[in-house]
Tab-separated table of C-alpha atoms and ligand atoms in Angstrom:
chain	number	residue	atom	x	y	z
G	9	MET	CA	-9.664	-6.992	-18.589
G	10	LYS	CA	-7.107	-4.375	-19.510
G	11	LEU	CA	-6.004	-2.612	-16.322
G	12	LEU	CA	-4.196	0.692	-16.001
G	13	VAL	CA	-2.312	0.304	-12.701
G	14	THR	CA	-0.699	3.460	-11.315
G	15	GLY	CA	2.235	2.985	-8.939
G	16	GLY	CA	2.842	-0.515	-10.256
G	17	ALA	CA	6.571	-0.289	-9.531
G	18	GLY	CA	5.892	0.168	-5.812
G	19	PHE	CA	5.387	-2.403	-3.098
G	20	ILE	CA	1.643	-3.098	-3.331
G	21	GLY	CA	1.269	-2.030	-6.965
G	22	SER	CA	3.847	-4.561	-8.114
G	23	ALA	CA	2.028	-7.328	-6.226
G	24	VAL	CA	-1.179	-6.288	-8.012
G	25	VAL	CA	0.583	-6.297	-11.400
G	26	ARG	CA	2.090	-9.763	-10.852
G	27	GLN	CA	-1.213	-11.213	-9.667
G	28	ALA	CA	-3.333	-9.528	-12.357
G	29	LEU	CA	-1.110	-10.955	-15.116
G	30	ALA	CA	-1.220	-14.393	-13.476
G	31	ASP	CA	-5.040	-14.123	-13.459
G	32	GLY	CA	-5.063	-13.437	-17.214
G	33	HIS	CA	-5.567	-9.655	-17.236
G	34	GLU	CA	-3.549	-7.271	-19.373
G	35	VAL	CA	-1.694	-4.571	-17.432
G	36	VAL	CA	-0.386	-1.122	-18.283
G	37	ASN	CA	1.831	-0.040	-15.388
G	38	LEU	CA	2.101	3.749	-15.127
G	39	ASP	CA	4.731	4.915	-12.661
G	40	ALA	CA	6.976	7.965	-12.279
G	41	LEU	CA	9.751	5.832	-10.726
G	42	THR	CA	10.299	7.891	-7.575
G	43	TYR	CA	12.788	6.889	-4.857
G	44	ALA	CA	10.250	4.235	-3.698
G	45	ALA	CA	9.939	2.461	-7.051
G	46	CYS	CA	11.690	-0.773	-8.019
G	47	LEU	CA	11.170	-2.133	-11.493
G	48	GLU	CA	13.046	-5.213	-10.214
G	49	ASN	CA	9.781	-6.081	-8.399
G	50	LEU	CA	8.458	-6.892	-11.867
G	51	ALA	CA	11.454	-8.773	-13.235
G	52	LEU	CA	9.415	-11.998	-13.332
G	53	VAL	CA	6.729	-10.464	-15.567
G	54	ALA	CA	8.582	-7.761	-17.525
G	55	GLY	CA	8.588	-9.902	-20.680
G	56	HIS	CA	4.953	-11.000	-20.353
G	57	PRO	CA	3.045	-10.259	-23.605
G	58	GLY	CA	0.173	-8.703	-21.628
G	59	TYR	CA	2.426	-6.246	-19.768
G	60	ALA	CA	3.396	-2.697	-20.742
G	61	PHE	CA	5.250	-0.055	-18.762
G	62	VAL	CA	4.806	3.711	-19.127
G	63	LYS	CA	7.032	6.088	-17.210
G	64	ALA	CA	4.772	9.020	-16.404
G	65	ASP	CA	3.747	11.285	-13.565
G	66	ILE	CA	0.118	11.272	-12.413
G	67	ARG	CA	0.289	15.041	-11.968
G	68	ASP	CA	0.645	15.457	-15.744
G	69	GLN	CA	-2.930	15.354	-17.025
G	70	ALA	CA	-1.976	15.845	-20.681
G	71	VAL	CA	0.292	12.798	-20.597
G	72	LEU	CA	-2.381	10.801	-18.777
G	73	GLU	CA	-4.865	11.649	-21.531
G	74	THR	CA	-2.538	10.241	-24.187
G	75	VAL	CA	-2.031	7.080	-22.120
G	76	PHE	CA	-5.806	6.546	-21.862
G	77	ALA	CA	-6.247	7.166	-25.590
G	78	GLU	CA	-3.408	4.860	-26.574
G	79	HIS	CA	-4.080	1.953	-24.197
G	80	ALA	CA	-7.888	2.129	-23.786
G	81	PRO	CA	-8.082	0.462	-20.356
G	82	ASP	CA	-11.252	-1.183	-18.993
G	83	ALA	CA	-10.368	-0.125	-15.459
G	84	VAL	CA	-7.918	1.975	-13.462
G	85	MET	CA	-6.373	0.730	-10.243
G	86	HIS	CA	-4.841	3.803	-8.627
G	87	LEU	CA	-1.997	3.041	-6.225
G	88	ALA	CA	0.572	5.725	-7.106
G	89	ALA	CA	1.231	7.825	-4.029
G	90	GLU	CA	3.780	9.164	-1.644
G	91	SER	CA	3.312	6.588	1.094
G	92	HIS	CA	5.730	7.083	3.995
G	93	VAL	CA	4.294	8.920	7.024
G	94	ASP	CA	7.732	9.941	8.341
G	95	ARG	CA	8.626	11.566	4.997
G	96	SER	CA	5.282	13.418	5.050
G	97	ILE	CA	6.285	15.034	8.352
G	98	ASP	CA	9.573	16.320	6.917
G	99	GLY	CA	8.214	17.291	3.478
G	100	PRO	CA	4.411	17.439	3.174
G	101	GLY	CA	4.495	19.232	-0.191
G	102	ALA	CA	5.188	16.108	-2.257
G	103	PHE	CA	2.245	14.390	-0.559
G	104	ILE	CA	-0.173	17.177	-1.449
G	105	GLU	CA	1.128	17.284	-5.017
G	106	THR	CA	1.026	13.570	-5.789
G	107	ASN	CA	-1.732	12.287	-3.522
G	108	VAL	CA	-4.153	15.198	-3.942
G	109	LEU	CA	-3.278	16.977	-7.191
G	110	GLY	CA	-2.113	13.775	-8.894
G	111	THR	CA	-5.361	12.016	-8.013
G	112	TYR	CA	-7.275	15.035	-9.309
G	113	ALA	CA	-5.395	14.931	-12.641
G	114	LEU	CA	-5.982	11.186	-12.936
G	115	LEU	CA	-9.696	11.581	-12.187
G	116	GLN	CA	-9.992	14.283	-14.844
G	117	ALA	CA	-8.156	12.215	-17.450
G	118	ALA	CA	-10.216	9.120	-16.590
G	119	ARG	CA	-13.467	11.092	-16.743
G	120	GLY	CA	-12.624	12.572	-20.145
G	121	TYR	CA	-11.756	9.143	-21.541
G	122	TRP	CA	-14.871	7.538	-20.042
G	123	GLN	CA	-17.174	10.280	-21.342
G	124	ASP	CA	-15.637	10.111	-24.825
G	125	LYS	CA	-16.303	6.372	-24.857
G	126	GLY	CA	-20.011	6.976	-24.139
G	127	ARG	CA	-19.845	6.522	-20.337
G	128	PRO	CA	-19.658	2.689	-20.304
G	129	GLU	CA	-21.175	1.254	-17.111
G	130	SER	CA	-18.520	-1.433	-17.015
G	131	PHE	CA	-15.639	1.053	-16.556
G	132	ARG	CA	-14.057	1.154	-13.083
G	133	PHE	CA	-11.875	3.697	-11.298
G	134	HIS	CA	-10.588	1.889	-8.221
G	135	HIS	CA	-8.858	4.128	-5.697
G	136	ILE	CA	-6.584	2.418	-3.183
G	137	SER	CA	-6.424	4.181	0.169
G	138	THR	CA	-5.510	3.608	3.775
G	139	ASP	CA	-7.160	3.019	7.146
G	140	GLU	CA	-5.117	5.983	8.422
G	141	VAL	CA	-7.823	8.337	7.081
G	142	PHE	CA	-9.985	7.250	10.044
G	143	GLY	CA	-7.529	8.537	12.661
G	144	SER	CA	-6.550	6.715	15.813
G	145	LEU	CA	-8.487	4.192	17.923
G	146	GLY	CA	-8.328	3.580	21.661
G	147	PRO	CA	-7.998	0.045	22.970
G	148	GLU	CA	-11.514	-0.913	21.772
G	149	GLY	CA	-13.445	-0.696	18.511
G	150	LYS	CA	-12.623	-1.050	14.825
G	151	PHE	CA	-12.879	1.088	11.695
G	152	THR	CA	-15.920	0.397	9.510
G	153	GLU	CA	-16.705	1.974	6.140
G	154	THR	CA	-18.894	4.543	7.940
G	155	THR	CA	-16.324	5.635	10.529
G	156	PRO	CA	-15.925	9.436	10.190
G	157	TYR	CA	-12.681	10.616	8.626
G	158	ASP	CA	-10.186	12.050	11.127
G	159	PRO	CA	-6.721	12.068	9.507
G	160	ARG	CA	-3.891	13.261	11.733
G	161	SER	CA	-0.682	13.211	9.634
G	162	PRO	CA	0.142	15.030	6.386
G	163	TYR	CA	0.151	11.597	4.690
G	164	SER	CA	-3.264	10.528	5.962
G	165	ALA	CA	-4.742	13.994	5.336
G	166	SER	CA	-3.559	13.841	1.715
G	167	LYS	CA	-5.044	10.361	1.281
G	168	ALA	CA	-8.323	11.482	2.905
G	169	SER	CA	-8.449	14.400	0.443
G	170	SER	CA	-7.986	12.051	-2.475
G	171	ASP	CA	-10.762	9.767	-1.169
G	172	HIS	CA	-13.131	12.748	-1.034
G	173	LEU	CA	-12.238	13.728	-4.601
G	174	VAL	CA	-12.922	10.201	-5.857
G	175	ARG	CA	-16.347	10.125	-4.154
G	176	ALA	CA	-17.147	13.577	-5.537
G	177	TRP	CA	-16.296	12.469	-9.105
G	178	HIS	CA	-18.777	9.609	-8.646
G	179	GLU	CA	-21.582	11.705	-7.181
G	180	THR	CA	-21.094	14.676	-9.508
G	181	TYR	CA	-20.067	13.131	-12.823
G	182	GLY	CA	-21.244	9.539	-12.392
G	183	LEU	CA	-17.732	8.086	-12.803
G	184	PRO	CA	-18.000	4.412	-11.730
G	185	VAL	CA	-15.610	4.406	-8.778
G	186	LEU	CA	-14.645	1.949	-6.056
G	187	LEU	CA	-12.606	2.712	-2.954
G	188	THR	CA	-10.680	0.478	-0.615
G	189	ASN	CA	-9.069	1.417	2.704
G	190	CYS	CA	-6.559	-1.129	3.900
G	191	SER	CA	-4.438	-1.684	6.954
G	192	ASN	CA	-0.627	-1.933	7.073
G	193	ASN	CA	0.769	-4.228	4.402
G	194	TYR	CA	3.876	-6.366	4.687
G	195	GLY	CA	5.574	-9.079	2.645
G	196	PRO	CA	8.165	-9.550	-0.118
G	197	TYR	CA	9.490	-6.447	-1.954
G	198	HIS	CA	8.637	-4.112	0.963
G	199	PHE	CA	10.836	-1.007	0.588
G	200	PRO	CA	13.495	-0.960	3.345
G	201	GLU	CA	12.326	2.249	5.029
G	202	LYS	CA	9.184	0.661	6.503
G	203	LEU	CA	9.065	-1.038	9.901
G	204	ILE	CA	9.209	-4.739	9.051
G	205	PRO	CA	12.104	-4.603	6.536
G	206	VAL	CA	13.952	-2.160	8.823
G	207	VAL	CA	13.707	-4.689	11.654
G	208	ILE	CA	14.887	-7.586	9.498
G	209	LEU	CA	17.751	-5.722	7.824
G	210	ASN	CA	19.022	-3.953	10.964
G	211	ALA	CA	18.971	-7.280	12.802
G	212	LEU	CA	20.950	-8.975	10.034
G	213	ALA	CA	23.484	-6.105	10.074
G	214	GLY	CA	23.828	-6.306	13.880
G	215	GLN	CA	22.554	-2.708	14.126
G	216	PRO	CA	20.119	-1.360	16.759
G	217	ILE	CA	16.490	-2.169	15.894
G	218	PRO	CA	14.615	1.133	16.386
G	219	VAL	CA	11.179	0.938	18.040
G	220	TYR	CA	9.247	4.225	18.281
G	221	GLY	CA	8.116	5.259	21.786
G	222	ALA	CA	7.325	2.274	23.973
G	223	GLY	CA	6.294	0.093	21.010
G	224	GLU	CA	2.663	0.176	22.206
G	225	ASN	CA	1.193	1.220	18.831
G	226	VAL	CA	-1.095	-1.416	17.377
G	227	ARG	CA	-1.454	-2.153	13.655
G	228	ASP	CA	-3.572	-4.717	11.808
G	229	TRP	CA	-1.071	-6.458	9.497
G	230	LEU	CA	-2.155	-7.504	6.005
G	231	TYR	CA	-0.001	-9.790	3.846
G	232	VAL	CA	0.567	-7.968	0.561
G	233	GLU	CA	-0.418	-10.888	-1.671
G	234	ASP	CA	-3.699	-11.273	0.232
G	235	HIS	CA	-4.255	-7.554	-0.307
G	236	ALA	CA	-3.576	-7.809	-4.046
G	237	ALA	CA	-6.145	-10.631	-4.295
G	238	ALA	CA	-8.697	-8.533	-2.397
G	239	LEU	CA	-8.092	-5.535	-4.671
G	240	LEU	CA	-8.596	-7.562	-7.845
G	241	LEU	CA	-11.796	-9.004	-6.373
G	242	VAL	CA	-13.178	-5.574	-5.426
G	243	MET	CA	-12.238	-4.198	-8.854
G	244	GLN	CA	-14.291	-6.951	-10.550
G	245	LYS	CA	-17.117	-7.603	-8.090
G	246	GLY	CA	-17.377	-4.552	-5.833
G	247	ARG	CA	-20.493	-2.378	-5.930
G	248	VAL	CA	-19.941	0.895	-7.758
G	249	GLY	CA	-19.675	3.947	-5.521
G	250	ARG	CA	-18.936	1.818	-2.493
G	251	SER	CA	-15.879	1.527	-0.269
G	252	TYR	CA	-14.488	-1.613	1.307
G	253	ASN	CA	-12.195	-1.887	4.309
G	254	ILE	CA	-9.495	-4.534	3.906
G	255	GLY	CA	-7.701	-5.835	6.993
G	256	GLY	CA	-5.524	-8.752	7.906
G	257	GLU	CA	-7.405	-9.781	11.086
G	258	ASN	CA	-3.917	-9.714	12.599
G	259	GLU	CA	-3.577	-7.005	15.225
G	260	ALA	CA	-0.225	-6.710	16.981
G	261	ARG	CA	1.608	-4.151	19.106
G	262	ASN	CA	4.798	-2.982	17.383
G	263	ILE	CA	6.974	-4.362	20.152
G	264	ASP	CA	5.344	-7.796	19.879
G	265	LEU	CA	5.729	-7.735	16.097
G	266	VAL	CA	9.422	-6.883	16.424
G	267	ARG	CA	9.922	-9.692	18.934
G	268	MET	CA	8.186	-12.148	16.582
G	269	ILE	CA	10.559	-11.182	13.770
G	270	CYS	CA	13.582	-11.518	16.068
G	271	ALA	CA	12.425	-14.999	17.128
G	272	LEU	CA	12.017	-16.051	13.474
G	273	LEU	CA	15.524	-14.798	12.688
G	274	ASP	CA	16.912	-16.641	15.761
G	275	GLU	CA	15.449	-19.802	14.230
G	276	MET	CA	16.318	-19.213	10.561
G	277	LYS	CA	19.683	-17.467	10.864
G	278	PRO	CA	21.032	-17.931	14.395
G	279	ALA	CA	23.606	-15.375	15.603
G	280	ASP	CA	25.806	-15.447	18.701
G	281	ARG	CA	23.104	-13.674	20.769
G	282	PRO	CA	19.313	-13.288	20.415
G	283	TYR	CA	18.379	-10.625	17.873
G	284	SER	CA	15.958	-9.106	20.418
G	285	SER	CA	19.025	-7.823	22.325
G	286	LEU	CA	19.342	-5.235	19.494
G	287	ILE	CA	15.922	-3.661	20.229
G	288	SER	CA	16.366	0.026	20.989
G	289	PHE	CA	13.514	2.366	21.993
G	290	VAL	CA	13.760	5.731	20.222
G	291	ALA	CA	11.817	9.027	20.334
G	292	ASP	CA	8.243	8.542	19.176
G	293	ARG	CA	6.850	9.858	15.871
G	294	PRO	CA	5.017	13.195	16.410
G	295	GLY	CA	1.256	12.557	16.487
G	296	HIS	CA	1.793	8.794	16.299
G	297	ASP	CA	-1.636	7.162	16.020
G	298	LEU	CA	-2.079	4.619	18.802
G	299	ARG	CA	-4.140	1.929	17.180
G	300	TYR	CA	-5.653	1.030	13.810
G	301	ALA	CA	-7.995	-1.927	13.417
G	302	ILE	CA	-10.229	-2.888	10.512
G	303	ASP	CA	-13.694	-4.378	10.709
G	304	PRO	CA	-13.684	-6.509	7.530
G	305	THR	CA	-17.359	-7.539	7.713
G	306	ARG	CA	-18.419	-5.840	4.464
G	307	ILE	CA	-15.794	-7.371	2.176
G	308	ARG	CA	-16.273	-10.751	3.825
G	309	GLU	CA	-20.074	-10.791	3.599
G	310	GLU	CA	-20.495	-9.106	0.193
G	311	LEU	CA	-17.502	-10.522	-1.666
G	312	GLY	CA	-16.507	-13.584	0.372
G	313	TRP	CA	-12.911	-12.402	0.905
G	314	ARG	CA	-10.784	-13.265	3.931
G	315	PRO	CA	-7.025	-13.103	4.462
G	316	SER	CA	-5.337	-16.436	3.762
G	317	VAL	CA	-2.341	-16.209	6.112
G	318	THR	CA	-1.844	-15.624	9.810
G	319	LEU	CA	0.683	-13.021	10.937
G	320	GLU	CA	3.011	-15.808	12.071
G	321	GLU	CA	2.926	-17.476	8.644
G	322	GLY	CA	3.166	-14.209	6.700
G	323	LEU	CA	6.147	-13.065	8.760
G	324	ARG	CA	7.836	-16.421	8.269
G	325	ARG	CA	7.472	-16.103	4.480
G	326	THR	CA	8.657	-12.480	4.607
G	327	VAL	CA	11.771	-13.187	6.692
G	328	ARG	CA	12.608	-16.123	4.404
G	329	TRP	CA	12.220	-13.856	1.367
G	330	TYR	CA	14.613	-11.198	2.747
G	331	LEU	CA	17.144	-13.881	3.647
G	332	ASP	CA	16.980	-15.215	0.079
G	333	ASN	CA	16.896	-11.869	-1.760
G	334	GLU	CA	19.810	-9.750	-0.625
G	335	ALA	CA	20.513	-8.833	-4.269
G	336	TRP	CA	17.123	-7.054	-4.282
G	337	TRP	CA	17.409	-5.095	-1.031
G	338	ARG	CA	21.135	-4.350	-0.762
G	339	PRO	CA	21.215	-1.628	-3.498
G	340	LEU	CA	18.088	0.029	-2.048
G	341	LEU	CA	19.954	0.861	1.159
G	342	GLU	CA	21.817	3.516	-0.872
G	343	ARG	CA	18.651	5.392	-1.829
G	344	ASP	CA	18.041	8.864	-0.440
G	345	GLY	CA	16.882	8.858	3.188
G	346	VAL	CA	16.941	5.070	3.657
G	347	GLY	CA	18.507	4.084	6.978
G	348	ARG	CA	18.152	7.594	8.430
G	349	ARG	CA	15.657	8.620	11.096
G	350	LEU	CA	13.006	10.690	9.318
G	351	GLY	CA	10.032	12.626	10.672
G	352	ALA	CA	11.390	13.028	14.190
X	17	NAD	N1	2.023	0.111	2.318
X	17	NAD	C1	0.962	0.106	3.106
X	17	NAD	O1	0.975	-0.515	4.170
X	17	NAD	C2	-0.300	0.828	2.694
X	17	NAD	C3	-1.378	0.774	3.552
X	17	NAD	C4	-2.548	1.416	3.172
X	17	NAD	C5	-2.651	2.047	1.946
X	17	NAD	N2	-1.565	2.100	1.130
X	17	NAD	C6	-1.722	2.780	-0.161
X	17	NAD	O2	-1.443	1.847	-1.191
X	17	NAD	C7	-0.820	2.498	-2.297
X	17	NAD	C8	0.483	1.815	-2.632
X	17	NAD	O3	1.317	1.829	-1.473
X	17	NAD	P1	2.791	1.229	-1.518
X	17	NAD	O4	3.160	0.891	-0.128
X	17	NAD	O5	2.872	0.211	-2.587
X	17	NAD	O6	3.608	2.544	-1.962
X	17	NAD	P2	5.089	2.650	-2.518
X	17	NAD	O7	5.630	3.908	-1.924
X	17	NAD	O8	5.833	1.378	-2.334
X	17	NAD	O9	4.898	2.845	-4.092
X	17	NAD	C9	4.347	3.996	-4.647
X	17	NAD	C10	4.620	3.987	-6.150
X	17	NAD	O10	3.986	5.152	-6.699
X	17	NAD	C11	4.886	5.767	-7.584
X	17	NAD	N3	4.620	7.210	-7.618
X	17	NAD	C12	4.791	8.105	-6.622
X	17	NAD	N4	4.479	9.338	-7.026
X	17	NAD	C13	4.081	9.230	-8.321
X	17	NAD	C14	3.616	10.153	-9.291
X	17	NAD	N5	3.511	11.468	-9.018
X	17	NAD	N6	3.264	9.686	-10.503
X	17	NAD	C15	3.373	8.365	-10.795
X	17	NAD	N7	3.826	7.440	-9.930
X	17	NAD	C16	4.179	7.864	-8.700
X	17	NAD	C17	6.268	5.480	-7.033
X	17	NAD	O11	7.271	5.578	-8.032
X	17	NAD	C18	6.098	4.067	-6.498
X	17	NAD	O12	6.413	3.094	-7.477
X	17	NAD	C19	-0.654	3.956	-1.892
X	17	NAD	O13	-1.711	4.688	-2.452
X	17	NAD	C20	-0.764	3.934	-0.378
X	17	NAD	O14	-1.280	5.144	0.104
X	17	NAD	C21	-0.390	1.505	1.483
């Protein structure tokens, strides 16, 4: 298939692009190259004959229309977004513009293209969203596809809005959409403002490892390459109009996750004292959701997908990757806002 992937220069989008090309798809990567983008994530595939890159902003509907006309994709996989909760607290405007208005412009451009082509049933608009739209869980229970939406941060509210738009374009105009809501991703090429790379890189620099609050927040960690495989499966086999929750079956409290990473670093790159001695508890994020957990029954039973790695194994691969790829992450530490406490 020919896929139009938005946000393909980001963390998850680039994993999707690499895997889609390896699976034999053609890919048009549309990305505005914001502070979070790294075309280096695609260095291994940049010369692939099935790969094309278009620098464009999803808020620009006229440009999107020309991209659809020129490239004639069979499906859209929409990952472009502002994605960092802490940045959404400091500057919600960019999140409304890209995540809400950008998704609206993309839906309109996709609908026009699909209608002009005679509304092919095989077309897919796959919207990639987050479990954060469901709000916060107590110690028990998990999010299913029918859990009511209850977003609590500017980021999650903007993603929830975009999910509603995508469903509305299906119900109202018949656009063949799919939605996925996934848990926290981690793995190679993770931008160094997110928790796991921050822990690894601060530890390696001998800097305090910041843990918000008491580190009690629980996340369900999903290895990014497992996620990319799940997305490509849903895009090809998912039922139109349906949403699928994608989780890693790997719940961990932040403090336990940080200690696991420190223990892996103690083993792989021993220092003169345990890395866990650098852990430093800092003021919590305002409105910090306590727990997210995904019930993955639907994707497992309908599509036969399960994560392939445990958290222990995924973290081991991730720590190894950061140790081996300093040339990738070192320049990113200079980008705006990286290394500073945001959203406090
Ligand atoms: N990272 C996670 O753990 C996670 C979890 C759940 C859902 N998601 C969702 O998955 C998607 C991808 O997340 P990610 O972590 O790879 O994000 P990311 O921040 O690493 O990458 C986002 C990409 O989108 C591009 N982009 C931003 N605004 C744009 C615009 N206006 N026009 C075109 N391109 C633009 C950026 O340049 C960047 O390459 C997002 O929709 C996010 O909400 C992420």
